[in-house]
Every structure is written in C-alpha cells, then in structure tokens.
Tab-separated table of C-alpha atoms in Angstrom:
chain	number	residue	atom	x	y	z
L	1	UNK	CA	39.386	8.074	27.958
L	2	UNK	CA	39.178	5.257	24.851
L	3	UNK	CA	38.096	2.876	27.433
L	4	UNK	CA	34.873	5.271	28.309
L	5	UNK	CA	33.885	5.956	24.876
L	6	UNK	CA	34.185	1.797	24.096
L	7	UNK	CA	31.892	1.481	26.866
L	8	UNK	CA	28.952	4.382	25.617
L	9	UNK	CA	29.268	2.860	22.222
L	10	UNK	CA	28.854	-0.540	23.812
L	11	UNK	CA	26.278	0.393	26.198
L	12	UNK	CA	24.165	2.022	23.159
L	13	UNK	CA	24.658	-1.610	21.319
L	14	UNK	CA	23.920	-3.735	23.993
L	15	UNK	CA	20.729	-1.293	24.980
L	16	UNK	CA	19.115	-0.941	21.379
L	17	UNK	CA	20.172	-3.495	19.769
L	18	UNK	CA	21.282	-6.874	21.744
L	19	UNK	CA	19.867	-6.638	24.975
L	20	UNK	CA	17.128	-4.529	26.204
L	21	UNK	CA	17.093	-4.401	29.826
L	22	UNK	CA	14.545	-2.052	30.887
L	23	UNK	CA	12.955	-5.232	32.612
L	24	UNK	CA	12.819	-9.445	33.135
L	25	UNK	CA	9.786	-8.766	31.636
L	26	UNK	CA	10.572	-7.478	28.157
L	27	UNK	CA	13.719	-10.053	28.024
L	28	UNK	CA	10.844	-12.654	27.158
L	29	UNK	CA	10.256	-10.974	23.929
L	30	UNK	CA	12.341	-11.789	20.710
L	31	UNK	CA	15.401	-9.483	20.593
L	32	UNK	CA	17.411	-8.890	17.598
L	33	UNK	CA	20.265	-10.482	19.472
L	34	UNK	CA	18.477	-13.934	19.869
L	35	UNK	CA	17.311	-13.937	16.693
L	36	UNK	CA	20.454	-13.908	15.046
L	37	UNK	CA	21.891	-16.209	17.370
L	38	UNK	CA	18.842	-18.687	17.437
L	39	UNK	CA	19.272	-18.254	13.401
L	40	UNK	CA	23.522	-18.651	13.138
L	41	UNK	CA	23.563	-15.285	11.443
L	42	UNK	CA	25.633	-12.375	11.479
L	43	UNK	CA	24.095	-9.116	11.824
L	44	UNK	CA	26.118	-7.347	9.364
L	45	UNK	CA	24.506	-4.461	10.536
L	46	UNK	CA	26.308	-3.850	13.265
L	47	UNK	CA	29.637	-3.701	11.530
L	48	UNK	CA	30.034	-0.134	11.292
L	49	UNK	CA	28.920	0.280	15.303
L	50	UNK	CA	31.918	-1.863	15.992
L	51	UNK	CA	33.814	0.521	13.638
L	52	UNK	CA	32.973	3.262	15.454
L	53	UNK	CA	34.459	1.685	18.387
L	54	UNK	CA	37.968	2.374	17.107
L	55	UNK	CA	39.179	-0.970	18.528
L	56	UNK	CA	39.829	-2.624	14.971
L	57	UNK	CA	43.959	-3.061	14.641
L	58	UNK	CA	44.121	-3.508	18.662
L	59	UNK	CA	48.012	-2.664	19.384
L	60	UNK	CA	48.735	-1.812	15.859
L	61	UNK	CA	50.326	1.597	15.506
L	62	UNK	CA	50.019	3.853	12.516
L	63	UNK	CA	47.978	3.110	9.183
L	64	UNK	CA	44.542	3.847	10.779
L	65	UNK	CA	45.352	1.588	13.361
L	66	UNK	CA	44.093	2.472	17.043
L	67	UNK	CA	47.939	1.805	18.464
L	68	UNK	CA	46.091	0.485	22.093
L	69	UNK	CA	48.402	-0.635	24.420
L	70	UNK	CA	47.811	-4.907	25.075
L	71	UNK	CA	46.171	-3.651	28.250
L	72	UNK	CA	43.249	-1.183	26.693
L	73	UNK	CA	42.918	-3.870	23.423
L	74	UNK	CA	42.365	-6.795	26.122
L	75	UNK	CA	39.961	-4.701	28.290
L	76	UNK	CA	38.013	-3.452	24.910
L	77	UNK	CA	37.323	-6.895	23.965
L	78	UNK	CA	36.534	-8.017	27.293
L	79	UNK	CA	33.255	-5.285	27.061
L	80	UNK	CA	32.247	-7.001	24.078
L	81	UNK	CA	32.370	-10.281	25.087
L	82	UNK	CA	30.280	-8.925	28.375
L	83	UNK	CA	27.670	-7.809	25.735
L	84	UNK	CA	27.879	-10.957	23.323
L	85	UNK	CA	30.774	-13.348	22.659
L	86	UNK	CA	30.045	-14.378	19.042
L	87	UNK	CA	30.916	-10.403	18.089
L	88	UNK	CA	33.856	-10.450	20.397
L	89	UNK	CA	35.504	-13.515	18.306
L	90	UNK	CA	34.654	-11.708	15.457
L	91	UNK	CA	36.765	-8.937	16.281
L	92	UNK	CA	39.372	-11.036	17.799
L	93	UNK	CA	39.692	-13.093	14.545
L	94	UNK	CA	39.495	-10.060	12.000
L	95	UNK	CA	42.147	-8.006	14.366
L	96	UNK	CA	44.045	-10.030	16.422
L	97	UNK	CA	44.781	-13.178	13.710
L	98	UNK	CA	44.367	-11.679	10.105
L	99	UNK	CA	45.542	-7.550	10.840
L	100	UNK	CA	48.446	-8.604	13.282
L	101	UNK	CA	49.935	-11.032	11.000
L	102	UNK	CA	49.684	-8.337	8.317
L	103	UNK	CA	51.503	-5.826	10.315
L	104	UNK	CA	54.017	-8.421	11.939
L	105	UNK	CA	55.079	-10.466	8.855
L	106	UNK	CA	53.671	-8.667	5.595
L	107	UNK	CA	55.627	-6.093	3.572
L	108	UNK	CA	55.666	-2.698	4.202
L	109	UNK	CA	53.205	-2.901	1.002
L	110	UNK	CA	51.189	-4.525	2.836
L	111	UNK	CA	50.543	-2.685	5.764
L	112	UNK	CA	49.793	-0.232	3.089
L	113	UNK	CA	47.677	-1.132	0.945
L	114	UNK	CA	45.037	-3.647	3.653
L	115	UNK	CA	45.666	-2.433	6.643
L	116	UNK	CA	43.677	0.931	6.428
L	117	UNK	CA	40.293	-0.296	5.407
L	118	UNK	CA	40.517	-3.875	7.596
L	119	UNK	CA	41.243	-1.006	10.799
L	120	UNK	CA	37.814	0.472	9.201
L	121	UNK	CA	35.642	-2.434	9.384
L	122	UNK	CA	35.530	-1.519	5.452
L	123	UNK	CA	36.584	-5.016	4.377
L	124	UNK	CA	36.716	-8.166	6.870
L	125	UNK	CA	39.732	-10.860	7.390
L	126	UNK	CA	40.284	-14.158	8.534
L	127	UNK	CA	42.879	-16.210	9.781
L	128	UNK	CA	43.399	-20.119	8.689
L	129	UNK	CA	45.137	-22.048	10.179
L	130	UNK	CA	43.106	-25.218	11.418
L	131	UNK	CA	42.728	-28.004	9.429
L	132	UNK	CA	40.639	-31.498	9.133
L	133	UNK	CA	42.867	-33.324	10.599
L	134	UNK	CA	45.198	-31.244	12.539
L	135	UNK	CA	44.201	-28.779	15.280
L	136	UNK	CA	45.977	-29.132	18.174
L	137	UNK	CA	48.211	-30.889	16.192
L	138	UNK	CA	47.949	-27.669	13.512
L	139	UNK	CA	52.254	-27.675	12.919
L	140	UNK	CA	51.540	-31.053	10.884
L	141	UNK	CA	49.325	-29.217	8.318
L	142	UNK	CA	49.060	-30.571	4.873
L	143	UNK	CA	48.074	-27.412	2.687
L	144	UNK	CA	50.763	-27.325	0.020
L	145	UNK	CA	52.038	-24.087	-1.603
L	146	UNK	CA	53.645	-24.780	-4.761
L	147	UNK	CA	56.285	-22.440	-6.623
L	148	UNK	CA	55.112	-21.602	-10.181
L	149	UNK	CA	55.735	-18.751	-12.632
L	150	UNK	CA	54.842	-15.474	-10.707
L	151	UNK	CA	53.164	-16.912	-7.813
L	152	UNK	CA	51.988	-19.829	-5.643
L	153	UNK	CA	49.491	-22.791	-6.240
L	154	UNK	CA	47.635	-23.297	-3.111
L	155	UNK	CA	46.411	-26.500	-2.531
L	156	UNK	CA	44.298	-28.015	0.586
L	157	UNK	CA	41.583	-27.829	3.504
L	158	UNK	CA	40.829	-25.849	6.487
L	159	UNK	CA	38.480	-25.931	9.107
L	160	UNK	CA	36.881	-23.778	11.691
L	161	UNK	CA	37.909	-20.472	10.172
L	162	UNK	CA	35.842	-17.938	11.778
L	163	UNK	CA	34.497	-14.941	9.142
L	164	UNK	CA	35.722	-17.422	6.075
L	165	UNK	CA	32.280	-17.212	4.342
L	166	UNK	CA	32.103	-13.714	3.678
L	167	UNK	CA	36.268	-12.275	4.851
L	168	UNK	CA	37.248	-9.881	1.984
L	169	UNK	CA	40.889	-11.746	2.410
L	170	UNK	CA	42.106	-14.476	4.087
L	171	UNK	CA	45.481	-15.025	5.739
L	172	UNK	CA	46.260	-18.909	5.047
L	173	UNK	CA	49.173	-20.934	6.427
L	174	UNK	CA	50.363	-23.256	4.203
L	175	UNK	CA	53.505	-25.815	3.344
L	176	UNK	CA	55.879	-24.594	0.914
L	177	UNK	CA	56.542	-28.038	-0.926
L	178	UNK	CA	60.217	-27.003	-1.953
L	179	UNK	CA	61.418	-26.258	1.862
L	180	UNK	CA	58.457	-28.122	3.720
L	181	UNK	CA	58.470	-24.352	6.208
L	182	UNK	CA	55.235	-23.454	6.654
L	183	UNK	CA	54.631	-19.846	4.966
L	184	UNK	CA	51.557	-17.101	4.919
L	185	UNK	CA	49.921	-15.834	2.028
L	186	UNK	CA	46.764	-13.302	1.287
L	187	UNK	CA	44.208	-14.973	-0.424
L	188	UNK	CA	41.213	-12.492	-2.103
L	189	UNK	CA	37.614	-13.311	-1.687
L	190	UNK	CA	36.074	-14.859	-4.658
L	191	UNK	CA	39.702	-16.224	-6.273
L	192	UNK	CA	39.023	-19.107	-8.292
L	193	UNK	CA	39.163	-22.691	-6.912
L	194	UNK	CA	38.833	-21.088	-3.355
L	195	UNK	CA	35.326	-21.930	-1.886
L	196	UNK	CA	34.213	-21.610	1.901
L	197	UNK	CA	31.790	-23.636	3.113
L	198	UNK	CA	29.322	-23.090	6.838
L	199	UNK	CA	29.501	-25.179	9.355
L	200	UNK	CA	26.465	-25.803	10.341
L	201	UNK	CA	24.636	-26.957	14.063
L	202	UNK	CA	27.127	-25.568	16.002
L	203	UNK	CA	26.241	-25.268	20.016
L	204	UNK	CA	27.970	-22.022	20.836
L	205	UNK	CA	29.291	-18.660	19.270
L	206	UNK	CA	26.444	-19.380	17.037
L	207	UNK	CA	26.538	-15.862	14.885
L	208	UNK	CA	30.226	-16.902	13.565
L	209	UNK	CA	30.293	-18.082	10.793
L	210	UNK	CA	32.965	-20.848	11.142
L	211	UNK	CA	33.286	-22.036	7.984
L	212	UNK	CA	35.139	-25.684	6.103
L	213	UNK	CA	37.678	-24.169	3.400
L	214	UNK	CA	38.616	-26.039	0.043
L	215	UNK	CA	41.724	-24.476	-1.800
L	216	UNK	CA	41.560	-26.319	-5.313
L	217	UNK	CA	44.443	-25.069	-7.329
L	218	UNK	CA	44.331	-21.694	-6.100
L	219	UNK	CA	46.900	-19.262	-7.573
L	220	UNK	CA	48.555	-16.217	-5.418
L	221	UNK	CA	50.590	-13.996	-7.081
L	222	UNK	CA	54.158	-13.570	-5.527
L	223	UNK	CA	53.377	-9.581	-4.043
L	224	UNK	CA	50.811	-11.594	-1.564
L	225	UNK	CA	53.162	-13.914	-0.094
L	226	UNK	CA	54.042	-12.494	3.647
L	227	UNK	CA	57.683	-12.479	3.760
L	228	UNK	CA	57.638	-12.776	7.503
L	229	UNK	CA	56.391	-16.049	7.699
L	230	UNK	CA	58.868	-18.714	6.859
L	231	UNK	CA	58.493	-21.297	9.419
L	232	UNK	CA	55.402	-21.909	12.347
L	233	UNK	CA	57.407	-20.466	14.775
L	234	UNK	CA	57.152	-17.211	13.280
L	235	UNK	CA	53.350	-17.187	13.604
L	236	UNK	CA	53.873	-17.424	17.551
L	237	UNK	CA	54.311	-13.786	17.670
L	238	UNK	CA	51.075	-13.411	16.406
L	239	UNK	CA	49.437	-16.107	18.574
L	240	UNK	CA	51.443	-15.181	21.621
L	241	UNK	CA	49.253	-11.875	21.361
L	242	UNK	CA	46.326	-14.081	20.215
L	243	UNK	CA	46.053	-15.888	23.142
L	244	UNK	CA	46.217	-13.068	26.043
L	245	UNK	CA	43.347	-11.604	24.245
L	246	UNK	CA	41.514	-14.592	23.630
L	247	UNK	CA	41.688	-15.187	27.771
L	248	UNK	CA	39.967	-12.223	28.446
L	249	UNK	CA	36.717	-13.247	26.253
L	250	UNK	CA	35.807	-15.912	29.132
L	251	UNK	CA	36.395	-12.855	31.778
L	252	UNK	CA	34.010	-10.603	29.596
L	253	UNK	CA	31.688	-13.316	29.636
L	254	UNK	CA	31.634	-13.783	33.013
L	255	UNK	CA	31.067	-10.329	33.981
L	256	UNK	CA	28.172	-10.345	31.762
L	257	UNK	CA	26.559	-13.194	33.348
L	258	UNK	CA	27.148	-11.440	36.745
L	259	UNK	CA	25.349	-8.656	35.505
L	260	UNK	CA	22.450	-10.467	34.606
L	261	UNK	CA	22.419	-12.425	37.574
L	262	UNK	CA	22.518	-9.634	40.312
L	263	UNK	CA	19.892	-7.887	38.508
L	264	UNK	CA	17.774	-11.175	38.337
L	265	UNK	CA	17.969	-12.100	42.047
L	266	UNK	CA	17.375	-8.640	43.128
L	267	UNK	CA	14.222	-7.997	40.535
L	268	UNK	CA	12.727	-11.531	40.741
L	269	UNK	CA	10.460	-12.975	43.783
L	270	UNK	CA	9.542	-16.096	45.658
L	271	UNK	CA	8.268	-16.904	48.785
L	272	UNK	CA	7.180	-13.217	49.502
L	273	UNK	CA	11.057	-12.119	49.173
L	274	UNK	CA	14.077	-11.607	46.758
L	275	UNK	CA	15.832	-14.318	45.461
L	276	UNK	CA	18.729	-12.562	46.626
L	277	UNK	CA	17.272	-12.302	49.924
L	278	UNK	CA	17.956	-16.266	50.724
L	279	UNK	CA	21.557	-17.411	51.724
L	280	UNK	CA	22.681	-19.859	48.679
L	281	UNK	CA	21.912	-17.435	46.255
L	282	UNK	CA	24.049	-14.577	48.232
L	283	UNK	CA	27.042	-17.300	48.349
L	284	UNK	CA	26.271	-18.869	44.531
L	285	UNK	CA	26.796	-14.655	43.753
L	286	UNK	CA	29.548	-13.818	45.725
L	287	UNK	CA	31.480	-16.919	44.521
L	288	UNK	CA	30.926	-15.566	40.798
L	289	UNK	CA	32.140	-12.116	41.765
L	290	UNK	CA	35.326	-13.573	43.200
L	291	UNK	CA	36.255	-15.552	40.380
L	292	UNK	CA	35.496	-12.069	38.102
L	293	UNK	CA	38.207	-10.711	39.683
L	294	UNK	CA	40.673	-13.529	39.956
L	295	UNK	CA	40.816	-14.088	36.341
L	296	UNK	CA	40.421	-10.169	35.621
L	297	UNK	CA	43.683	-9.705	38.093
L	298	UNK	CA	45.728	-13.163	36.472
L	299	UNK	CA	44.254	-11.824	32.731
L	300	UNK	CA	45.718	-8.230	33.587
L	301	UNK	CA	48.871	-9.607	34.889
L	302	UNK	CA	49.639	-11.800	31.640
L	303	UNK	CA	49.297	-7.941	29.598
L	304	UNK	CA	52.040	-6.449	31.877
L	305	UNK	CA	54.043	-9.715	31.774
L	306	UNK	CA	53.792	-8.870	27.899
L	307	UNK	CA	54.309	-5.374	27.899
L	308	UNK	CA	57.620	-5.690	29.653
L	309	UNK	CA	58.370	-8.521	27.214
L	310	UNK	CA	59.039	-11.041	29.562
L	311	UNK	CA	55.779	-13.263	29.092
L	312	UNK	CA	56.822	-16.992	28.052
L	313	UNK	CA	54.299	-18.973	26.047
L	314	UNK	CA	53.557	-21.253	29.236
L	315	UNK	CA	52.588	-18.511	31.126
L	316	UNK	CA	50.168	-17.144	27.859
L	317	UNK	CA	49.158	-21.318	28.092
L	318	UNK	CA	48.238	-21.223	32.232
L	319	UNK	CA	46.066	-17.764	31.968
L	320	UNK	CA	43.935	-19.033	29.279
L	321	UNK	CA	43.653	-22.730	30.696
L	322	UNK	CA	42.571	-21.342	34.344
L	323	UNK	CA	40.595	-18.537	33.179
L	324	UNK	CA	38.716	-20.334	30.962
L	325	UNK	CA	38.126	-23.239	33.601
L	326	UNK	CA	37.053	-20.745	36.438
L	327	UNK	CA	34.659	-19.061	33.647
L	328	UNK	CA	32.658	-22.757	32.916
L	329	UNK	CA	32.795	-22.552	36.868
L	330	UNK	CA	31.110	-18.818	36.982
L	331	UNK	CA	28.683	-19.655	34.072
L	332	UNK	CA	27.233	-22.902	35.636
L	333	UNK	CA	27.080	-21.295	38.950
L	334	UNK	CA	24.917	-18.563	37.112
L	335	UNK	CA	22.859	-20.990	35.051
L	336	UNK	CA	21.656	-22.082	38.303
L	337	UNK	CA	20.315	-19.126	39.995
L	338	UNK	CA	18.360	-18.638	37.254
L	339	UNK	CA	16.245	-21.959	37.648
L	340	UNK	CA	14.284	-23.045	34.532
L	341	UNK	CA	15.045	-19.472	33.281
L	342	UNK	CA	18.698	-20.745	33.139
L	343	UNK	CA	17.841	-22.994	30.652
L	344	UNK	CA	16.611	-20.694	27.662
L	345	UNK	CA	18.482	-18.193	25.734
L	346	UNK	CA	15.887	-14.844	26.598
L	347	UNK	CA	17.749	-14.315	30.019
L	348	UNK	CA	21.361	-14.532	28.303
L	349	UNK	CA	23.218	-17.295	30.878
L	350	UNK	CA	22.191	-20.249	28.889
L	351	UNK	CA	23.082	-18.464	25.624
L	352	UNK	CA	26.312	-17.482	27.147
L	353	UNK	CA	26.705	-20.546	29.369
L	354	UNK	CA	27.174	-22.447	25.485
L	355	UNK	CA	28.919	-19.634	23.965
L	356	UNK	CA	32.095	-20.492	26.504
L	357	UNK	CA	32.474	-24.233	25.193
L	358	UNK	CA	33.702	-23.301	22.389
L	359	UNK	CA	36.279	-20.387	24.003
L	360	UNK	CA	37.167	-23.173	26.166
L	361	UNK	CA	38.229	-25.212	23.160
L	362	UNK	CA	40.156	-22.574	20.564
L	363	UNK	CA	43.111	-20.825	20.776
L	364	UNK	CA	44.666	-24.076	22.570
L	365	UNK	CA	42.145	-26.461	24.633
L	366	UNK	CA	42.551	-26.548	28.221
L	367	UNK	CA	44.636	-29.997	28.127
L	368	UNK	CA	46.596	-28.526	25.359
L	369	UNK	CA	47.553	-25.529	27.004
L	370	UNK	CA	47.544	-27.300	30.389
L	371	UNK	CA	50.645	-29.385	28.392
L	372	UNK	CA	52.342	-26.194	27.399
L	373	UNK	CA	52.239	-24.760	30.734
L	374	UNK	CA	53.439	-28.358	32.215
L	375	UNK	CA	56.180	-28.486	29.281
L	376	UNK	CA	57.792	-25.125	30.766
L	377	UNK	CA	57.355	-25.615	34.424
L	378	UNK	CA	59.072	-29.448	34.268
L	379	UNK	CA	61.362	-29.153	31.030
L	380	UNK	CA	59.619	-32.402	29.480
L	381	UNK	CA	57.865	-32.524	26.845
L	382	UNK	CA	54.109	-34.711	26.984
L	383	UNK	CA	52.387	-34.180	23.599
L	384	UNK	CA	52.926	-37.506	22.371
L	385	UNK	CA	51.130	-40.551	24.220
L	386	UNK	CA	53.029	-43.446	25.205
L	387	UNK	CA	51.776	-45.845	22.806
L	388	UNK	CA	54.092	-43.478	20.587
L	389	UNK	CA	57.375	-44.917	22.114
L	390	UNK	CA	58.822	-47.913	20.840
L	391	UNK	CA	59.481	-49.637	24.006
L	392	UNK	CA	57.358	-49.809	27.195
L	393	UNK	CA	59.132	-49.046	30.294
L	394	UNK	CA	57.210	-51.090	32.321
C-alpha cells in the first residue's frame, strides 16, 4: 500500500511538473525539469512533494520516521530515480547518509531533537565525507578535530558533498588529533568559519548541488559530537545501507529510459512504419528489458541478503559494480534508438544517459568496488599498486 501511494505522488510529479508526456511532440518544449537541470538548480519547490511521499528516514523507525523495510526504501527510491536521478540522490544523501548516521551513532538526544523535522523535509542534511585528496582513498582523511574547552575545533576540506550549499546541518567525518580515530560531528548551517562552495560544470546529476567545503576553525560544542562514531569502521553500518540503496538508482534509471524508449519506437515513424516495427530496434528493446530485470532481481536479492543480516560488504561491492555497469549498458543501448533525438536532453535518455556517470562513480567506483568484491572472494587484498612494495618479484 506505501509503495502505491509513492507511485500517485510520483506519477503527479513526473506528469505536472518534470515530464509531461501527453506526446513526443510537447517533449520539445522547455519543461520545468530541463530547465533546472540545463541551469544546475534545485527546484526547491518540490521539497514538500517529496515530503509528502513519506519516504524521508527510509528504514528508520519511530521519531517521524517512515520505519520502511530495506526492501520498500530501495524500491521508493528506485521510482524516483525512474522520474529524475538528481532528486533521487538528493533523497539518498539527506536520508540514507546524514538521518541514518543520526539514528545509528547519535545520542538518544539526537534522534530527538533532528530527526523529526529532517523525516519532514523541514530542514535538509548532508553527509561529508570526501575530501580533495582522498576519495576512494576517503579512510586517509586529513580533517582534524581538535579537543578544546566545551567542544571541538574543526579544521579542513571536503569535496563533492551533495546538498552542502544550502543542508540545514551537516554530518562531517573528521580526525580526532588526540586518538587519530576518525569521529562524526553535527555541524549547523551558517557556523562561523564553515563556508560551502558549488561545484560548478558538472556533466551529470546536474540539479545537486555538490558543493567544495572549507572548515576554518570551526567550533562544535561537545552535545553535537555523535558518540557512535569512534573509528571509520563504525560508519560502515551506515554505508553498508548506503550502498544497497545507492544500486538501485541505476535500476530506476534504467526503467525510466525503457519507458521512454517503448513509447518512442511505438509513437515515432519512418519508412511508412514504427520504429518498433523493424527488427534491431525490437532486439536493442528487449535487451534493455532484460537487463531491467537482472539488476532489479540481483538489487532485490542484496535487500533480503540484508534483511536476514547475512549481507557481507563484497556482496553490497558486486551489486552496485554490476548493476551500475549493465545500467551504462541499458542507457547507451537507449541513446541509440533514439537517433539524433538521443543526443539532446528534451527526450530524457541523453539527460539520463549523463546522469549515470556520476552513479557509476560514488558510493565506491566500479574498480573500487570491483576490488572489494575481489578482496572477499580471494582473501587478498589489491588496493595498493605494486610500485608500493619495496621489492619487485620479478
């Protein structure tokens, strides 16, 4: 029953707002959605729609949180990635990163006193962890935390930090400087010394607003350190979680672009006939549809795997590595039954077709998690290169 009413809501969105599809015609006129996207704005508007979608908090239970089972929360975010990716990530960045750290290593205070409004889309989070210089890398960050009277000195840079330019509070990872762990702490918009900066000219996922952070000297009082975080390792609970969700973006997207696609060959006409009338086009389509449901069937596999707790982190690794791989697959294969109309945002493929690269790249790149997944299977480690080893073996 949630699932239907995610879909109406999402239907009415993608309908009146993103994408009208009462023709091929009309999809040649500016929409709101490609304006936006064509601009690297967010439509703030939209905000309380997405509210109204109850979806906010994901598996969190209690404290106006939904309390969706993996499953539903995976499956929710999937329909919004079908309708636009860039709205999807920001859900997945302001639930799944910033509110599931909250409820997973913050204080009972905590929960308490952010959870509520973040679950009602009333104030915005965001989740840094990625730096300059480290991203796959990100265990080796160099934002310091500093002990002082009644709080912590924040010092450093991040990078990539979806929602950071207007978040209400920000989650950031840094190095406590007395035990060298790696802690969390809540950070409040406008705190002094804290500035957030857009990256600009970005290919893909163009409505988030990614943005470079600078923490100059920034104080946060002792109540907003997250006592749950006290090494990395304790934020792979929330990335184990992070990362099933984040594989079922590229599924979303690729049911979207099969939408778009059958409707396309089936509307459009050449040669006196459907496009979908002619035999490459039939197999080009059928080809997408099977690789919808492979990575639907390995992405719904990976939420039972974690239900029954028994999902390992190379197994979270291989689902988003192959789906996302099979999803590039889906979207070129769609970006070239539309022809020339492939090429330009109106007719959604090409906007979604760049949208995937960077999907493909966060929460892990596909070599990265490729090396997880090969870490677990073979019991050696490959991170570091050979030039790293002090003697050749050859």
């Amino acid at each position: 029953m949630r699932l239907t009413k995610v879909r109406r809501v999402l239907i009415s969105i993608y309908r009146h707002w993103m994408f009208p599809l009462h023709s091929l015609k009309q999809l040649q006129r500016p929409s709101f959605r490609l304006v936006y996207w064509e601009k690297a704005e967010f439509p703030f508007h939209v905000v309380p729609k997405f509210a109204a979608l109850r979806i906010s908090g994901g598996t969190i239970k209690g404290y106006g949180c939904p309390g969706l089972s993996i499953t539903a929360a995976a499956i929710g975010l999937a329909e919004v990635a079908r309708v636009d990716a860039s709205c999807s990530t920001f859900i997945l960045v302001h639930s799944c990163l910033t509110m599931l750290t909250i409820a997973l290593c913050g204080s009972e205070v905590h929960k308490q006193k952010y959870l509520p409004s973040l679950a009602q889309l009333t104030s915005i989070g965001c989740w840094a962890l990625t730096e300059p210089d480290y991203g796959s890398d990100a265990s080796a960050l160099r934002t310091t935390a500093t002990k002082v009277e009644g709080g912590w000195i924040l010092e450093g840079q991040k990078r990539w930090i979806g929602n950071s330019t207007f978040a209400d509070l920000l989650v950031i990872l840094a190095r406590n400087t007395t035990t060298n762990q790696i802690n969390g702490y809540i950070v409040k918009k406008n705190a002094p010394g804290l500035t957030s900066t857009k990256i600009e000219n970005k290919i893909g996922l163009r409505m988030v607003q990614n943005g470079d952070i600078l923490l100059n000297k920034v104080f946060v009082p002792d109540e907003d350190r997250l006592p749950g975080v006290n090494s990395f390792k304790d934020t792979s609970k929330v990335l184990a979680v992070s990362r099933v969700m984040v594989s079922w973006q590229p599924i979303g997207l690729s049911m979207g672009v099969y939408d778009m696609c059958h409707r396309y060959l089936m509307e459009r006409k050449q040669f006196g006939a459907p496009l979908a009338a002619f035999q490459l086009n039939q197999q080009k389509l059928v080809q997408m549809l099977g690789n919808v449901q492979a990575m639907t069937l390995v992405g719904w596999r990976l939420c039972k795997l974690y239900e029954k707790g028994t999902m390992t982190l190379g197994q979270a690794s291989l689902a988003k590595a192959w789906i996302s791989s099979k999803a590039r697959e889906t979207l070129s294969l769609g970006r070239e039954l539309l022809g020339g109309n492939g090429t330009v945002a109106d007719f959604l493929v090409a906007k979604a077709f760049c949208d995937l690269e960077p999907i493909y790249t966060y929460e892990g790149t596909y070599d990265i998690n490729t090396l997880v997944t090969g870490r677990e299977i073979t019991g050696i480690a490959s991170f570091k290169p050979a030039l790293s080893a002090q003697r050749s073996r050859l």
